[in-house]
Coordinates of C-alpha atoms and ligand atoms in Angstrom, one line a residue:
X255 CA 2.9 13.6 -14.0
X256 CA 0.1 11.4 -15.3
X257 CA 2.6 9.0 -16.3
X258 CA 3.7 8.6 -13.1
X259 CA 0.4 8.5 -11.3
X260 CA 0.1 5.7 -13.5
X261 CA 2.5 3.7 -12.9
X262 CA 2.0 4.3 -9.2
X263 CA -2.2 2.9 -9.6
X264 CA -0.1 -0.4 -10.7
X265 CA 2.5 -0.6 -8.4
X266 CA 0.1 -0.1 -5.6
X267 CA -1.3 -3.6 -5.1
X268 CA 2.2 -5.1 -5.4
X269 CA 3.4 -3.2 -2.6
X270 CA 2.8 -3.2 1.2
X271 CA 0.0 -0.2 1.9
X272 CA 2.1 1.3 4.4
X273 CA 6.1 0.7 2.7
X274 CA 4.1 2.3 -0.4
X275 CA 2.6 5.6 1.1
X276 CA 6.2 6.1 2.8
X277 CA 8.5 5.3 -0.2
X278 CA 6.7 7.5 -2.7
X279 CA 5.8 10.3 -0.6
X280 CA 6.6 13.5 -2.9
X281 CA 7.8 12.0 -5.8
X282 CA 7.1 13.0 -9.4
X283 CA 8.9 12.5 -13.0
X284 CA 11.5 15.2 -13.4
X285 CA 12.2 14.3 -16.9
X286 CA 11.6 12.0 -20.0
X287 CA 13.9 11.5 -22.3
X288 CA 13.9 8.7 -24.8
X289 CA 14.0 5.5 -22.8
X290 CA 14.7 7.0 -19.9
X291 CA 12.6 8.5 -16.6
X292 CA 14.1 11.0 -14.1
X293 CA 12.2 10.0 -11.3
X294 CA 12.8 13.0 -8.2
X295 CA 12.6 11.8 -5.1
X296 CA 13.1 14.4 -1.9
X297 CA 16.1 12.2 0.1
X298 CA 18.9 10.1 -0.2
X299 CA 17.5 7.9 1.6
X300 CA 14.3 7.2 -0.1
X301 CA 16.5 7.1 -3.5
X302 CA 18.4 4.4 -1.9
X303 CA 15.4 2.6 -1.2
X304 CA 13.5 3.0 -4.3
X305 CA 16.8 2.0 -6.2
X306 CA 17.5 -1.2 -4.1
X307 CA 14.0 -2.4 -3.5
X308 CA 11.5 -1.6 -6.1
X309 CA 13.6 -0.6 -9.0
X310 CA 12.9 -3.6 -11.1
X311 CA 8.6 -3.7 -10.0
X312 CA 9.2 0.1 -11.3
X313 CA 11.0 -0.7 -14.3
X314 CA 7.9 -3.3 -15.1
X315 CA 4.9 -1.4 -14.1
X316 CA 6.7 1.7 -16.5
X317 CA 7.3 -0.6 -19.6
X318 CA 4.0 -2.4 -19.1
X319 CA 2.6 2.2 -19.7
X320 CA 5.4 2.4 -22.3
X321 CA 7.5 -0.4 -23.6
X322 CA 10.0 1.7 -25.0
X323 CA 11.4 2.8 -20.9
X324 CA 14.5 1.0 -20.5
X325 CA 15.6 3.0 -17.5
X326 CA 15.1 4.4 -14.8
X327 CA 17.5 6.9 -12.6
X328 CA 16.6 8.5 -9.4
X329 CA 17.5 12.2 -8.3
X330 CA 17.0 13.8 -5.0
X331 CA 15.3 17.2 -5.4
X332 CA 14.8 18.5 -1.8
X333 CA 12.6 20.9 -2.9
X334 CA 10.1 17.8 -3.9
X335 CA 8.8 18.0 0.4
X336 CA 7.6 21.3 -0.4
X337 CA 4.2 21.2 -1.0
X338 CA 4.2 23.9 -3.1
X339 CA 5.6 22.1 -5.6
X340 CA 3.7 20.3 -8.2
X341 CA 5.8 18.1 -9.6
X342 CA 5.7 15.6 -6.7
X343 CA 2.8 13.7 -6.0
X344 CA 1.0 13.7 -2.1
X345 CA 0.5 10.0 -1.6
X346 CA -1.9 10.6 1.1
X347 CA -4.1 12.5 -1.3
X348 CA -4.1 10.0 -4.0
X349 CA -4.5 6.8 -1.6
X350 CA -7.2 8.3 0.3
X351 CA -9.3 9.2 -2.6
X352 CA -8.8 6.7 -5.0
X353 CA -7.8 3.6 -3.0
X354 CA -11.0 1.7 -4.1
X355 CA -10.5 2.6 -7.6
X356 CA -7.2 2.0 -7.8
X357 CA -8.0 -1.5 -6.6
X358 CA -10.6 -1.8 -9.5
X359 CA -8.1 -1.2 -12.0
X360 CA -5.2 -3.4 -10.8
X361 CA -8.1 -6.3 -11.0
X362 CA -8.6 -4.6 -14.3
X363 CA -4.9 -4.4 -15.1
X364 CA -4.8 -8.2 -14.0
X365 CA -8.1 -9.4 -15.3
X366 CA -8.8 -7.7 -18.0
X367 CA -12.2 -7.4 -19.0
X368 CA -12.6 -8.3 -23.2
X369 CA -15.7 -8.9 -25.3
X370 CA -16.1 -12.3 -23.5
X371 CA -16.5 -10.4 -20.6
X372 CA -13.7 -11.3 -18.8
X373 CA -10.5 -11.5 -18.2
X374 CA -6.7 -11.7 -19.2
X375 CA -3.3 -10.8 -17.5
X376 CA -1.2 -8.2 -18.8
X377 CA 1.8 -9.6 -19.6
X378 CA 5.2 -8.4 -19.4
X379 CA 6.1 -7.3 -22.5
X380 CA 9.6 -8.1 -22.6
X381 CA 9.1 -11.6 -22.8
X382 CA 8.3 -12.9 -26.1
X383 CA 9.1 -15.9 -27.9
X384 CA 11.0 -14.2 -30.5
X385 CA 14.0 -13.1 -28.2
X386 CA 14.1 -16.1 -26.9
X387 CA 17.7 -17.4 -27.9
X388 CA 17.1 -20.9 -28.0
X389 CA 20.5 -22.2 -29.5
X390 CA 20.8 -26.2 -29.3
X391 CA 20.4 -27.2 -25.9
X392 CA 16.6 -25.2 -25.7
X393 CA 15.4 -26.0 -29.0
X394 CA 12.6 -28.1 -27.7
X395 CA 11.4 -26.4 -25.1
X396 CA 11.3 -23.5 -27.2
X397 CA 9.8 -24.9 -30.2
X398 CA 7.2 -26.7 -28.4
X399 CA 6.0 -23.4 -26.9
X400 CA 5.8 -22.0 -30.5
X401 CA 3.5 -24.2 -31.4
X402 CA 1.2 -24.2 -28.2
X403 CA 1.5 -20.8 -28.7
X404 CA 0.2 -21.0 -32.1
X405 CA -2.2 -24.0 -31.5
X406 CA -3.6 -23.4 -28.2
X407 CA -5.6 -26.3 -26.2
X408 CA -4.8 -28.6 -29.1
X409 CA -1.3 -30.2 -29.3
X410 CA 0.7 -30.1 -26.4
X411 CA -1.9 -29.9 -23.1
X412 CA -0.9 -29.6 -20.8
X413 CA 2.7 -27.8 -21.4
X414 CA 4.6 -28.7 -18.2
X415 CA 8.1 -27.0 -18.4
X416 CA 10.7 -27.4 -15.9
X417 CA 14.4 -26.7 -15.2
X418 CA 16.5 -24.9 -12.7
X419 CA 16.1 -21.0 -11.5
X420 CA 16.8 -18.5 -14.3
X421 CA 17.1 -20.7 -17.5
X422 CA 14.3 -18.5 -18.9
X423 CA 10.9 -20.1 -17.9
X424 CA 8.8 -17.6 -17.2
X425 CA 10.4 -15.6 -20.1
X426 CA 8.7 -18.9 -22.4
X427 CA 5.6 -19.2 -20.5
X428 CA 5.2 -15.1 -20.7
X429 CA 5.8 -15.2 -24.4
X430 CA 3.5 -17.6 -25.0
X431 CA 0.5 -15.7 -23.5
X432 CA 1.9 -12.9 -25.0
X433 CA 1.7 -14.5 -28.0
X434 CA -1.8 -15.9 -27.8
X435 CA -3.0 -12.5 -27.2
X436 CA -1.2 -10.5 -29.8
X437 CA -3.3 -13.2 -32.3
X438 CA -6.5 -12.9 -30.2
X439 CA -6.4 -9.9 -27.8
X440 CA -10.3 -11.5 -26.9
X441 CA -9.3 -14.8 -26.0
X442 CA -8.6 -15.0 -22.3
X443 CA -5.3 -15.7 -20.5
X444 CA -4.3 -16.0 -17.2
X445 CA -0.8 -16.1 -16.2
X446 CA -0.2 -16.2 -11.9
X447 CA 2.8 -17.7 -9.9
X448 CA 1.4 -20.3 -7.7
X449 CA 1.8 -18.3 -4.9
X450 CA -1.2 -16.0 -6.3
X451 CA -2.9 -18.5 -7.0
X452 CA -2.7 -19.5 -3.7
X453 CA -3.3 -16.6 -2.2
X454 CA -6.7 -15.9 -4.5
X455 CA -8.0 -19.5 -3.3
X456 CA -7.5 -18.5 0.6
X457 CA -9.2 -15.4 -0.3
X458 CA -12.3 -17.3 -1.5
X459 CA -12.4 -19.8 1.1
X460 CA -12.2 -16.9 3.5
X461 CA -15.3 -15.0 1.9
X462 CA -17.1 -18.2 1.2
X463 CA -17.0 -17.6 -2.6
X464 CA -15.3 -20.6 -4.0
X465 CA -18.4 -20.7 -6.7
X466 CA -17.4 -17.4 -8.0
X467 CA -13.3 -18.6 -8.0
X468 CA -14.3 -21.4 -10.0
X469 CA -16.6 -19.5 -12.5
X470 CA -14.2 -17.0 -13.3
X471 CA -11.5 -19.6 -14.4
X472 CA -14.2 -21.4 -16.4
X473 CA -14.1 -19.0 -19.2
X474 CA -10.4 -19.2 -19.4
X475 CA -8.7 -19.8 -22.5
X476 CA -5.7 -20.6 -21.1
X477 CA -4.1 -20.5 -17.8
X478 CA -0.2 -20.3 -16.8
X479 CA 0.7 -20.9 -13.7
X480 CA 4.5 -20.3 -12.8
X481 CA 6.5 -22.2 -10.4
X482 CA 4.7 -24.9 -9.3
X483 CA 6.0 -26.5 -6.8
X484 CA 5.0 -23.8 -3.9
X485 CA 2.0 -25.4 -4.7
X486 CA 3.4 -28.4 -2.4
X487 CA 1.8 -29.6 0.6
X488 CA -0.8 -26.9 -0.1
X489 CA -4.0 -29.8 0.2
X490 CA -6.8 -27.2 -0.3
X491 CA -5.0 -25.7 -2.9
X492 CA -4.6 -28.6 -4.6
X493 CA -7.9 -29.8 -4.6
X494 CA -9.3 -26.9 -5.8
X495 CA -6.4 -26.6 -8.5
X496 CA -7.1 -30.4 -9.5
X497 CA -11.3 -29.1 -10.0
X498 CA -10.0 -26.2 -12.1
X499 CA -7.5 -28.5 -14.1
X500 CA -10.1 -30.5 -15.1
X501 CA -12.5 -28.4 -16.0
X502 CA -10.3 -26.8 -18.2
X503 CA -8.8 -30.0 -19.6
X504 CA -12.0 -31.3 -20.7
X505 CA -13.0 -27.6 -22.6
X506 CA -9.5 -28.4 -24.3
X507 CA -8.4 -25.0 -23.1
X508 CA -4.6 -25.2 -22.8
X509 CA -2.8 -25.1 -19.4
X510 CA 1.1 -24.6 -19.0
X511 CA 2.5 -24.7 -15.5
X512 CA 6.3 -24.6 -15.2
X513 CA 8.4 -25.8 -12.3
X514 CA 12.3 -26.4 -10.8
X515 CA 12.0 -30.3 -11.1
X516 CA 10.1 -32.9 -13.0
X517 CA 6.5 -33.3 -12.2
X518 CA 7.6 -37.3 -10.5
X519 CA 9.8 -35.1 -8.1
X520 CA 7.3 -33.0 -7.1
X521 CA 6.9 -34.0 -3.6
X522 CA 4.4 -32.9 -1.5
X523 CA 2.2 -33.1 -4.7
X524 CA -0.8 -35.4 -4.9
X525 CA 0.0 -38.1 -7.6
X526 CA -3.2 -37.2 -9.2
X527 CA -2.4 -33.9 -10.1
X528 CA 1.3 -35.4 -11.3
X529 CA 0.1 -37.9 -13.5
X530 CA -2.2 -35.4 -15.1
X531 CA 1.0 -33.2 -15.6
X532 CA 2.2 -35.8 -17.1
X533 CA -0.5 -36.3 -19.9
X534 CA 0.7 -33.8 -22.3
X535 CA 4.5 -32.4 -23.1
X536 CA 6.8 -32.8 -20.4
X537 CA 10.2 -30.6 -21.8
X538 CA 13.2 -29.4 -19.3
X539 CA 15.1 -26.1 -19.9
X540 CA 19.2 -26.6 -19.4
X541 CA 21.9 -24.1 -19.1
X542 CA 22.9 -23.2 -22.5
X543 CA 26.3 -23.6 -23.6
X544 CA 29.1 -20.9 -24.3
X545 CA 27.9 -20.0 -28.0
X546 CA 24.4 -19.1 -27.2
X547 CA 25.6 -17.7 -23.6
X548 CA 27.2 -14.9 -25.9
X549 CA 24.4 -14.6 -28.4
X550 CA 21.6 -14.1 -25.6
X551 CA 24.3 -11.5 -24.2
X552 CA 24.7 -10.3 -27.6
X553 CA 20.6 -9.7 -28.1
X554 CA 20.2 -8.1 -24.8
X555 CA 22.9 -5.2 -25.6
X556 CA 20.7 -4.7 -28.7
X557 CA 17.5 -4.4 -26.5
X558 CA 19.1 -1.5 -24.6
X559 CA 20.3 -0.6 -27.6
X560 CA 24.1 0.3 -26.1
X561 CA 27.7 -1.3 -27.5
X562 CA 29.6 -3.2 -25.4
X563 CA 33.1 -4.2 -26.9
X564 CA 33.0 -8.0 -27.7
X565 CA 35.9 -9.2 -26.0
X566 CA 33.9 -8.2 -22.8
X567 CA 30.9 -10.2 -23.6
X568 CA 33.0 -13.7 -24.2
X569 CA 34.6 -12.7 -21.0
X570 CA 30.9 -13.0 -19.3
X571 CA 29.7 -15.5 -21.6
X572 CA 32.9 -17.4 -20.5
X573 CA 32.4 -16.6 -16.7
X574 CA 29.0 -16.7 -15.8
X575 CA 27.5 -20.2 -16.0
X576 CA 25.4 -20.8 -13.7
X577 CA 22.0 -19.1 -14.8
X578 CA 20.7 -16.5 -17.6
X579 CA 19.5 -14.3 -15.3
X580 CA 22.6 -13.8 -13.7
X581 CA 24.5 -13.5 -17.1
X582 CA 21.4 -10.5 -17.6
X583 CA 22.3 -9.0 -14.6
X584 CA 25.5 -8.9 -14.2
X585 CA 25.5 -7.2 -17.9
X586 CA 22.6 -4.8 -17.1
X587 CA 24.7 -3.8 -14.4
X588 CA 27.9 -3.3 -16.3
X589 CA 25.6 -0.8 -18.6
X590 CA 24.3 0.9 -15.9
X591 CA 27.8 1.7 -14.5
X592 CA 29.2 2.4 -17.6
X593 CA 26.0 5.2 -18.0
X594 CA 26.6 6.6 -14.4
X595 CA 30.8 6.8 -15.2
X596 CA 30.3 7.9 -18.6
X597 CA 33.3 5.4 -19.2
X598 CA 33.7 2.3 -21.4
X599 CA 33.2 -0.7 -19.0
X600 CA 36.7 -3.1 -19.2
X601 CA 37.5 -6.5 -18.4
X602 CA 39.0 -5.5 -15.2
X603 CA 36.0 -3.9 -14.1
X604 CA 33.8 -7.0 -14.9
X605 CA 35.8 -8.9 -13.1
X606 CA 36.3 -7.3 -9.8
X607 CA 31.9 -7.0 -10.1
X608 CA 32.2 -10.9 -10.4
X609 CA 34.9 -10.9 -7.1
X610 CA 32.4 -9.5 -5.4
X611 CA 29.7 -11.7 -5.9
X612 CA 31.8 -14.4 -5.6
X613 CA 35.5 -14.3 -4.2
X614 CA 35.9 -18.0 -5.0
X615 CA 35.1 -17.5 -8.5
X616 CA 38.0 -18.7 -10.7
X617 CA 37.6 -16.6 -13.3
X618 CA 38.7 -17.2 -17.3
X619 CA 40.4 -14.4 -19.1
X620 CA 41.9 -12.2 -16.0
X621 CA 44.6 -11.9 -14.3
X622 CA 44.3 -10.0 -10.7
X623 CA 46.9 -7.2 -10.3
X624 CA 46.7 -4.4 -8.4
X625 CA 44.7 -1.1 -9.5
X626 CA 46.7 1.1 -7.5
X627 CA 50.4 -0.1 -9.5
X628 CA 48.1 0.1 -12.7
X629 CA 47.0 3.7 -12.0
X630 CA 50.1 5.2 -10.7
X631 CA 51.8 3.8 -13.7
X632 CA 49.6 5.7 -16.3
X633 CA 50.9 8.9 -16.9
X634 CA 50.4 11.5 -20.4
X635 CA 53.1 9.8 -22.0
X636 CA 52.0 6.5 -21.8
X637 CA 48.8 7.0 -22.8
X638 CA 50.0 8.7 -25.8
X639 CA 52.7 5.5 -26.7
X640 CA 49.8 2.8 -26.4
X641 CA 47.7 4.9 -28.3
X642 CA 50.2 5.8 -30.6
X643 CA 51.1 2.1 -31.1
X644 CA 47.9 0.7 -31.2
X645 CA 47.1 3.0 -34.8
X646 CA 51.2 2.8 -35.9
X647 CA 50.9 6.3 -35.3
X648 CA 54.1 8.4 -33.7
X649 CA 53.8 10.4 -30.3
X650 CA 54.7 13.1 -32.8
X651 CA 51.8 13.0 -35.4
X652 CA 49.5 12.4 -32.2
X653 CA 50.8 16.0 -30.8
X654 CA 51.3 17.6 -33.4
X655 CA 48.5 19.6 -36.1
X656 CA 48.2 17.2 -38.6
X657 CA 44.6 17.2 -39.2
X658 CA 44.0 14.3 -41.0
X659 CA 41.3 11.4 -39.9
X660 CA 43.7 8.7 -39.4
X661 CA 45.9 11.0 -36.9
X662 CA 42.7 13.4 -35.0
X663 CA 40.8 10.1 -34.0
X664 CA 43.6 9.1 -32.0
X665 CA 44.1 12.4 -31.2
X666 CA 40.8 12.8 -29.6
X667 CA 41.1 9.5 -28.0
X668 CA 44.5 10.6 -26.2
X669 CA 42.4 13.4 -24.9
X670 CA 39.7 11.8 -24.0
X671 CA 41.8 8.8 -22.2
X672 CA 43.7 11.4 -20.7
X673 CA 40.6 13.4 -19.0
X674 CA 39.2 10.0 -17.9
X675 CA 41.8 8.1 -16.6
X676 CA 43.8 10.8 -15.0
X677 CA 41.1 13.3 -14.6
X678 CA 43.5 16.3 -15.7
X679 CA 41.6 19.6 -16.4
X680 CA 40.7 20.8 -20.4
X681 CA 43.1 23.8 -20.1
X682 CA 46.1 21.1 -18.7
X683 CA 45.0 18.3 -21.7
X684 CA 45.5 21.3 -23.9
X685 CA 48.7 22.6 -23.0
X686 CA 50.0 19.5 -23.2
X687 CA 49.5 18.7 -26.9
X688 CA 50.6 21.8 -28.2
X689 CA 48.8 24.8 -26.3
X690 CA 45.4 23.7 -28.1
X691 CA 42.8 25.4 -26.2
X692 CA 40.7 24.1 -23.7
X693 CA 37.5 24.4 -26.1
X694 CA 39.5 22.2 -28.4
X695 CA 39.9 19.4 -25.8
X696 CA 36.2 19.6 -24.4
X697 CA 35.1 19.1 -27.8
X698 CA 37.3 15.9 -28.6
X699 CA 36.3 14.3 -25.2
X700 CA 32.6 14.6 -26.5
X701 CA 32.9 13.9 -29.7
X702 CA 34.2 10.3 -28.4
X703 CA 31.8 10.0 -25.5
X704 CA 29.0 10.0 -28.0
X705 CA 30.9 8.0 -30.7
X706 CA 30.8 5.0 -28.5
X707 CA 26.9 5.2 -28.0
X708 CA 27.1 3.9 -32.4
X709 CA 30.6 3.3 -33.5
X710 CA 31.2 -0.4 -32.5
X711 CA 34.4 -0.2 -34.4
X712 CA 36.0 2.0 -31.7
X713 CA 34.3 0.8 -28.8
X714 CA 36.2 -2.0 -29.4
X715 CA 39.4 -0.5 -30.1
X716 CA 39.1 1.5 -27.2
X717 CA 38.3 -1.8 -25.0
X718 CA 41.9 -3.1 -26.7
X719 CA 43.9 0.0 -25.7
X720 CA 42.6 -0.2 -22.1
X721 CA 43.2 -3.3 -22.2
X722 CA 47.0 -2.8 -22.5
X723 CA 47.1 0.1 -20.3
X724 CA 46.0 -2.8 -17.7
X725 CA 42.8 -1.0 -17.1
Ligands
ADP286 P1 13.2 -18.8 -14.6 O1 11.8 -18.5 -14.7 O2 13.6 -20.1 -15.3 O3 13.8 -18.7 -13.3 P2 13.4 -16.4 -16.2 O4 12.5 -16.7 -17.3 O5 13.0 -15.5 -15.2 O6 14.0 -17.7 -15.5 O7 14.8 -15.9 -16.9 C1 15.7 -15.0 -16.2 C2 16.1 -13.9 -17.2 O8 17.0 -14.5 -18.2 C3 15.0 -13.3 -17.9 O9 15.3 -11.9 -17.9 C4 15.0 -13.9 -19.3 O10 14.6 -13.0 -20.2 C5 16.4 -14.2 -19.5 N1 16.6 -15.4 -20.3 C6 16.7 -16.7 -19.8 N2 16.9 -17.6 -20.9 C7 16.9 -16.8 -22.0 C8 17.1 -17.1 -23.4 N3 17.3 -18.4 -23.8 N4 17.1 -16.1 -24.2 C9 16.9 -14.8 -23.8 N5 16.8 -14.5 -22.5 C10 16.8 -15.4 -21.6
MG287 MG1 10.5 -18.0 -13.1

């Protein structure tokens, strides 16, 4: 419950007043398990929303309480209206009451206040520089931000870093700061997308405090600013951003500022500010190639700590080429369904996600043949044959009681193939290999679900007998 109020105090100045009071209306933390919240929310419809919309700002605002959430799944508990139940939380009640304080401490959260007296972002954690997979075509860029990182104000300043959407600069400008504080939690560092810092510098003009604006980024020790070109035909902006560049320039604190083009294609920029962009390091981020593709996939399945068979990752690595983040979606997506099936994601299922985002997509690795053929075609038997074949194993030793390792693995896998694929009852799985009982079956089907949360061995095997089932 605190937890959540929590994460709602830093939510709330990310999200419209209004969308915010109606969205999270009665809703509360059913459960925590390890990595994962239960959030309850009383209807489908505000499940729906919460999922589509705000997921990801929820995902951040609950790492940036507990790093260790990697997930978060939403419930509908009807009962969560009533007020009589505690578990959800009465927005109006919280808003009304705390709505200044609240405010405080997203400044806080924002700005936070160290021994200097002022004032450093909280990062988002999951950005560092060490899961960064930099492979040959980002070497610079990321070594370079190593050793700002580690040398702040005094080698590279400014950092200017550049490159198309979702080749991972925020992730480098992020783990810098992040890094700069985890040496120096004092030392002050501001990280803001140009938007913000847009928005901050309307804000002073509007209250007549541009004094205090410039003050407060005086004692910075090193600003970020994200993305910027929004920046462009801003002329007030610029002016004061050019004052504030300066100022920090000539203190040697360091500035990095990141962008989609070079700084001399930054149109709608005054040269000024450009050429001082172009006093310091000037290094571009490109698509990686295939190799690291597969090792960045290969680091993220390690961050949620899930097994996803190999084949299936060369299959992205080979398919999705046109930004990181996409690769990271797509594969975050392919875990979440996988969770929410309780099956072992397949190429085929891959590949129909990347159909949909794309029916153009000519995609590497897959052939297109019809699920309904594939499905009618799997009976008992033949999922007993492949299986049987795949371990040079006979239909016999997989029904019959041998009960030795090499012949109840495959055993249990029939079964649990069976129950998933053709969704036949325990009792019915149990006749069917020799009037076992249905206790026997229930426990083989688990006994496999939760092997393929560790055993990368069989994950993968099981991905290969799928795989010639046509799955
Ligand atoms: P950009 O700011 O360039 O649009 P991001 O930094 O937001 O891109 O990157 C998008 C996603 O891809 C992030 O989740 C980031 O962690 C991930 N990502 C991008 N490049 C890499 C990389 N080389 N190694 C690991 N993760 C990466
Ligand atoms: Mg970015």
């Amino acid at each position: 419950m605190e937890l959540w109020k929590k994460i709602l105090q830093r939510l709330e100045p990310t999200i419209e007043k209004r969308n915010f009071i109606t969205w999270f209306q009665n809703t509360g933390i059913i459960k925590k398990e390890e990595g994962t919240i239960h959030v309850g929310v009383p209807t489908t419809f505000a499940r729906d929303w919460l999922t589509e919309k705000y997921n990801l700002k929820i995902l951040q605002a609950a790492q940036e309480m507990n790093p260790e959430i990697n997930e978060i799944i939403y419930e509908v508990h009807s009962s969560l209206s009533d007020p009589e139940d505690t578990r959800a939380v009465d927005m109006r009640k919280i808003f009304k009451n705390t709505i200044k304080t609240v405010r405080k401490i997203s400044k806080k959260a924002e700005i936070k206040v160290g021994s200097t007296g002022l004032s450093s972002k909280i990062l988002n954690p999951k950005y560092r520089l060490e899961n960064y997979i930099s492979g040959n075509e980002n070497r610079l860029p990321h070594a370079v931000a190593e050793a700002v990182a580690q040398n702040p104000g005094s080698l590279y300043n400014p950092l200017f870093i550049y490159g198309e959407v979702g080749l991972g600069k925020t992730h480098l400008l992020q783990g810098i700061g992040n890094h700069i504080l985890h040496h120096d939690p004092d030392k002050v560092v501001v990280y803001m997308t140009s938007e913000k810092f847009i928005n901050e510098i309307v804000t002073a003009i509007g209250k007549k405090n541009t004094k205090a604006f410039k003050d407060r980024y005086r004692k910075v020790d090193c600003l970020i600013i994200d993305d910027i070109q929004f920046l462009a035909n801003k002329s007030t902006t610029q002016e004061e951003f050019f004052h504030t560049f300066n100022e920090l320039y000539d203190n040697n604190k360091q500035i990095i500022i990141s962008s989609d083009r070079a700084p001399s294609e930054l149109n709608g920029i005054e040269d000024r500010l450009k050429s001082r962009f172009a006093m310091g390091m000037i290094v571009d981020v490109v698509l990686p190639e295939y190799e690291t593709r597969l090792a960045i996939l290969q680091n993220k399945c390690q961050e949620h700590q899930t097994i996803v068979a190999p084949e299936l990752l060369e299959f992205l690595a080979y398919n999705v080429d046109n930004s990181i983040r996409e690769l990271e979606g797509i594969l975050l997506q392919v875990i979440a369904r996988a969770k929410v099936e309780r099956t072992t994601p397949t190429v085929r299922m891959i590949a129909e996600h990347l159909k949909k985002l794309n029916n153009d997509r000519n995609l590497i690795g897959y052939e297109c043949t019809d699920t309904a053929q594939i499905e009618k075609a799997l009976s008992t038997e033949r999922i007993i044959s492949i299986v049987a074949d795949y371990y040079h194993l006979t239909k016999s030793d997989i029904v019959g009681s041998v009960r030795r390792k090499e012949v109840m693995v495959p055993r249990q896998i029939c079964m649990y193939l069976i129950r998933q694929e053709l969704e036949k009852s325990f009792e019915n799985i149990g006749e069917e290999f020799g009037g076992r009982s249905h206790t026997t079956v229930m426990h083989a089907f688990s006994k496999i679900t939760n092997r393929l949360k560790e055993d990368k061995r069989l994950v993968s095997d099981l991905h290969s007998i799928k795989q010639s089932m046509g799955l």
